Short mmCIF file of C-alpha atoms in Angstrom, two decimals:
data_model
loop_
_atom_site.label_atom_id
_atom_site.label_comp_id
_atom_site.label_asym_id
_atom_site.label_seq_id
_atom_site.Cartn_x
_atom_site.Cartn_y
_atom_site.Cartn_z
CA SER A 1 -6.03 11.93 -1.81
CA GLN A 2 -7.86 9.36 0.29
CA GLN A 3 -10.44 7.26 -1.49
CA GLY A 4 -11.15 4.37 0.89
CA GLU A 5 -11.91 4.64 4.57
CA GLU A 6 -11.81 1.48 6.67
CA ASP A 7 -13.99 0.87 9.68
CA PRO A 8 -13.28 0.06 12.46
CA GLN A 9 -9.77 1.48 12.93
CA ALA A 10 -8.96 -1.38 15.29
CA LEU A 11 -10.60 -4.71 16.06
CA SER A 12 -9.77 -7.29 18.72
CA ILE A 13 -11.34 -10.75 18.68
CA GLN A 14 -10.80 -14.23 20.07
CA GLU A 15 -9.35 -17.01 17.95
CA GLY A 16 -12.11 -18.87 16.12
CA GLU A 17 -14.39 -15.84 15.85
CA ASN A 18 -15.18 -14.08 12.57
CA ALA A 19 -13.71 -10.66 11.81
CA THR A 20 -15.50 -8.12 9.62
CA MET A 21 -13.89 -4.97 8.28
CA ASN A 22 -15.61 -2.34 6.16
CA CYS A 23 -14.39 0.06 3.51
CA SER A 24 -16.22 3.06 2.11
CA TYR A 25 -15.13 5.05 -0.92
CA LYS A 26 -16.24 8.21 -2.68
CA THR A 27 -16.04 7.95 -6.48
CA SER A 28 -16.98 5.31 -9.02
CA ILE A 29 -14.51 2.45 -9.34
CA ASN A 30 -13.55 -0.36 -11.71
CA ASN A 31 -12.38 -2.62 -8.91
CA LEU A 32 -11.60 -2.71 -5.22
CA GLN A 33 -8.72 -4.61 -3.65
CA TRP A 34 -7.87 -5.74 -0.14
CA TYR A 35 -4.31 -5.99 1.17
CA ARG A 36 -2.78 -7.29 4.37
CA GLN A 37 0.27 -5.92 6.21
CA ASN A 38 2.06 -7.75 8.98
CA SER A 39 3.86 -5.46 11.40
CA GLY A 40 7.02 -3.98 9.88
CA ARG A 41 6.49 -5.65 6.50
CA GLY A 42 5.26 -4.74 3.04
CA LEU A 43 1.64 -5.13 1.98
CA VAL A 44 0.44 -8.35 0.40
CA HIS A 45 -2.46 -8.50 -2.03
CA LEU A 46 -5.37 -10.63 -0.79
CA ILE A 47 -8.27 -10.32 -3.19
CA LEU A 48 -9.71 -8.14 -5.97
CA ILE A 49 -13.40 -7.63 -6.63
CA ARG A 50 -14.63 -5.97 -9.81
CA SER A 51 -17.41 -3.40 -9.89
CA ASN A 52 -19.78 -5.85 -11.60
CA GLU A 53 -19.25 -8.47 -8.87
CA ARG A 54 -21.16 -8.54 -5.60
CA GLU A 55 -19.28 -11.22 -3.67
CA LYS A 56 -16.02 -13.12 -3.92
CA HIS A 57 -14.43 -15.86 -1.86
CA SER A 58 -10.85 -16.96 -1.34
CA GLY A 59 -10.26 -19.59 1.32
CA ARG A 60 -11.44 -18.10 4.64
CA LEU A 61 -11.88 -14.66 3.06
CA ARG A 62 -15.19 -13.34 1.81
CA VAL A 63 -15.44 -9.92 0.17
CA THR A 64 -18.65 -8.13 -0.72
CA LEU A 65 -19.10 -5.00 -2.79
CA ASP A 66 -22.12 -2.69 -2.85
CA THR A 67 -21.52 -0.06 -5.52
CA SER A 68 -24.81 1.70 -4.73
CA LYS A 69 -23.55 2.38 -1.20
CA LYS A 70 -19.93 2.73 -2.30
CA SER A 71 -18.84 0.21 0.29
CA SER A 72 -17.11 -3.15 0.65
CA SER A 73 -16.61 -5.57 3.48
CA LEU A 74 -13.92 -8.15 4.20
CA LEU A 75 -14.92 -11.12 6.33
CA ILE A 76 -12.31 -13.46 7.77
CA THR A 77 -13.95 -16.60 9.08
CA ALA A 78 -12.62 -18.80 11.90
CA SER A 79 -9.82 -16.36 12.64
CA ARG A 80 -6.38 -17.49 13.80
CA ALA A 81 -3.68 -15.72 15.74
CA ALA A 82 -1.69 -15.59 12.49
CA ASP A 83 -4.40 -13.35 10.99
CA THR A 84 -3.22 -10.54 13.28
CA ALA A 85 -2.26 -7.75 10.88
CA SER A 86 -3.47 -4.49 9.37
CA TYR A 87 -5.90 -4.73 6.47
CA PHE A 88 -6.22 -2.05 3.80
CA CYS A 89 -8.68 -1.51 1.00
CA ALA A 90 -7.52 0.12 -2.22
CA THR A 91 -9.53 1.53 -5.09
CA ASP A 92 -8.85 2.85 -8.53
CA GLU A 93 -10.65 6.03 -9.50
CA GLY A 94 -12.63 4.54 -12.35
CA SER A 95 -10.77 6.13 -15.26
CA GLY A 96 -7.29 6.67 -16.57
CA ASN A 97 -4.04 5.12 -15.56
CA THR A 98 -3.80 6.62 -12.07
CA PRO A 99 -2.45 4.71 -9.08
CA LEU A 100 -4.56 2.90 -6.52
CA VAL A 101 -5.65 4.90 -3.51
CA PHE A 102 -5.27 3.14 -0.15
CA GLY A 103 -7.39 3.61 2.96
CA LYS A 104 -5.96 4.06 6.45
CA GLY A 105 -6.45 0.42 7.39
CA THR A 106 -8.01 -1.69 10.13
CA ARG A 107 -5.68 -3.17 12.75
CA LEU A 108 -6.89 -6.66 13.60
CA SER A 109 -5.70 -8.47 16.72
CA VAL A 110 -6.66 -12.13 17.11
CA ILE A 111 -6.13 -13.35 20.65
CA ALA A 112 -5.30 -17.01 21.17
CA ASP B 1 12.95 -15.71 -8.19
CA GLY B 2 10.78 -12.74 -9.13
CA GLY B 3 9.96 -9.94 -6.81
CA ILE B 4 10.66 -6.48 -5.54
CA THR B 5 13.53 -5.67 -3.23
CA GLN B 6 14.40 -2.68 -1.09
CA SER B 7 17.65 -1.83 0.59
CA PRO B 8 18.74 -1.19 3.18
CA LYS B 9 16.23 -2.57 5.68
CA TYR B 10 17.27 -0.01 8.29
CA LEU B 11 18.84 3.38 7.61
CA PHE B 12 20.07 6.03 9.97
CA ARG B 13 20.65 9.59 8.88
CA LYS B 14 22.03 12.65 10.54
CA GLU B 15 20.08 15.85 10.19
CA GLY B 16 21.05 17.77 7.08
CA GLN B 17 22.13 14.70 5.10
CA ASN B 18 20.54 13.38 1.93
CA VAL B 19 19.97 9.62 1.76
CA THR B 20 18.93 7.37 -1.10
CA LEU B 21 16.67 4.35 -0.70
CA SER B 22 16.96 1.60 -3.28
CA CYS B 23 14.06 -0.20 -4.97
CA GLU B 24 14.53 -2.87 -7.63
CA GLN B 25 11.99 -5.15 -9.35
CA ASN B 26 12.36 -8.00 -11.82
CA LEU B 27 8.65 -8.40 -12.49
CA ASN B 28 8.85 -6.46 -15.78
CA HIS B 29 6.31 -3.98 -14.39
CA ASP B 30 5.96 -0.57 -16.02
CA ALA B 31 4.70 1.28 -12.93
CA MET B 32 6.54 1.84 -9.66
CA TYR B 33 5.61 3.73 -6.48
CA TRP B 34 7.02 5.11 -3.27
CA TYR B 35 4.92 5.38 -0.11
CA ARG B 36 5.57 6.71 3.34
CA GLN B 37 3.97 5.10 6.39
CA ASP B 38 4.03 6.61 9.86
CA PRO B 39 3.34 4.49 12.98
CA GLY B 40 -0.23 3.20 13.05
CA GLN B 41 -1.10 5.09 9.89
CA GLY B 42 -1.98 4.31 6.30
CA LEU B 43 0.11 4.77 3.17
CA ARG B 44 0.81 8.17 1.68
CA LEU B 45 1.99 8.35 -1.93
CA ILE B 46 5.27 10.22 -2.43
CA TYR B 47 6.07 9.70 -6.12
CA TYR B 48 5.10 7.30 -8.85
CA SER B 49 6.36 6.42 -12.30
CA GLN B 50 4.27 4.92 -15.07
CA ILE B 51 7.14 4.49 -17.52
CA VAL B 52 10.89 4.87 -17.77
CA ASN B 53 12.17 8.48 -17.71
CA ASP B 54 8.85 9.80 -16.44
CA PHE B 55 7.45 10.27 -12.93
CA GLN B 56 4.75 12.26 -11.13
CA LYS B 57 4.41 13.76 -7.69
CA GLY B 58 2.11 12.08 -5.24
CA ASP B 59 0.42 13.62 -2.22
CA ILE B 60 3.58 14.35 -0.18
CA ALA B 61 6.44 14.91 -2.66
CA GLU B 62 8.03 17.89 -0.93
CA GLY B 63 11.52 17.07 0.35
CA TYR B 64 11.84 13.96 -1.81
CA SER B 65 13.22 13.27 -5.28
CA VAL B 66 13.22 10.24 -7.59
CA SER B 67 14.63 9.03 -10.89
CA ARG B 68 13.54 6.31 -13.30
CA GLU B 69 16.42 5.67 -15.66
CA LYS B 70 15.79 1.93 -15.88
CA LYS B 71 12.57 -0.05 -15.85
CA GLU B 72 13.83 -2.18 -12.96
CA SER B 73 14.91 0.62 -10.64
CA PHE B 74 13.18 3.53 -8.88
CA PRO B 75 15.44 5.05 -6.20
CA LEU B 76 14.08 7.59 -3.72
CA THR B 77 16.23 10.36 -2.28
CA VAL B 78 15.17 11.88 1.01
CA THR B 79 16.68 15.36 1.01
CA SER B 80 17.57 17.65 3.87
CA ALA B 81 14.49 19.69 2.93
CA GLN B 82 12.26 16.94 4.32
CA LYS B 83 11.65 18.19 7.86
CA ASN B 84 10.37 14.99 9.43
CA PRO B 85 11.81 12.06 7.47
CA THR B 86 11.70 9.39 10.18
CA ALA B 87 9.22 6.82 8.82
CA PHE B 88 8.78 3.45 7.14
CA TYR B 89 9.18 3.67 3.36
CA LEU B 90 7.53 1.19 1.03
CA CYS B 91 8.20 0.68 -2.66
CA ALA B 92 5.72 -1.10 -4.92
CA SER B 93 5.27 -1.97 -8.57
CA SER B 94 2.38 -2.90 -10.84
CA ILE B 95 1.84 -3.74 -14.50
CA GLN B 96 0.06 -0.42 -14.92
CA GLY B 97 -1.43 2.30 -12.71
CA PRO B 98 -4.64 0.81 -11.35
CA ASP B 99 -3.45 -2.82 -11.33
CA THR B 100 -2.55 -4.95 -8.29
CA GLN B 101 0.55 -3.65 -6.56
CA TYR B 102 3.43 -5.80 -5.33
CA PHE B 103 5.32 -4.41 -2.38
CA GLY B 104 8.89 -4.60 -1.21
CA PRO B 105 9.76 -5.35 2.43
CA GLY B 106 10.28 -1.69 3.30
CA THR B 107 13.07 0.53 4.62
CA ARG B 108 12.86 2.06 8.08
CA LEU B 109 14.58 5.45 8.11
CA THR B 110 15.54 7.10 11.38
CA VAL B 111 16.97 10.58 11.67
CA LEU B 112 19.41 10.90 14.56
#
């Protein structure tokens, strides 16, 4: 089952620019998480936003959540070449003890 | 040094052979997961376990088997019934089902 869908599938920007990735989901959620994956590595948790939160910051990351539109965005400000990675959103399904459902990811390339 | 480990990093298999991928965690997490990732794609859930001696099929369980005899360990066997096993396999754990997941470094399986 696929809950989150990221958009765009791929994004290429210059170093110093901001990168914005979007995630849409289908059912109600308790929280939404963003993960990062460097090529050939495991995923690393970046940030979690709860359904009663609208915006959250962590360093150069800014996450927004709009539950009425069932969407979230991840903004990376002042991007660096080291930000090059794939970014995935993950959602719970709002009830029970079921696993997170991951989207297909956005591949971000930051060109120095 | 807490974390989740996978071995081996690279694995080669001849057609018709079963192989077992190892996943160990010392985070005292109840839940563990196995995902498959194909090039440029997202994660697909193979199996998950919420508690010792219990596990459930994910979206693509056919051709795979698991066991959960100890809280720390969740090995995945790729059987000869899996027709296209070449992929990157990721193991993860979490406190419970919808909580933040912690990933291992992955095992890349190639069928020769």
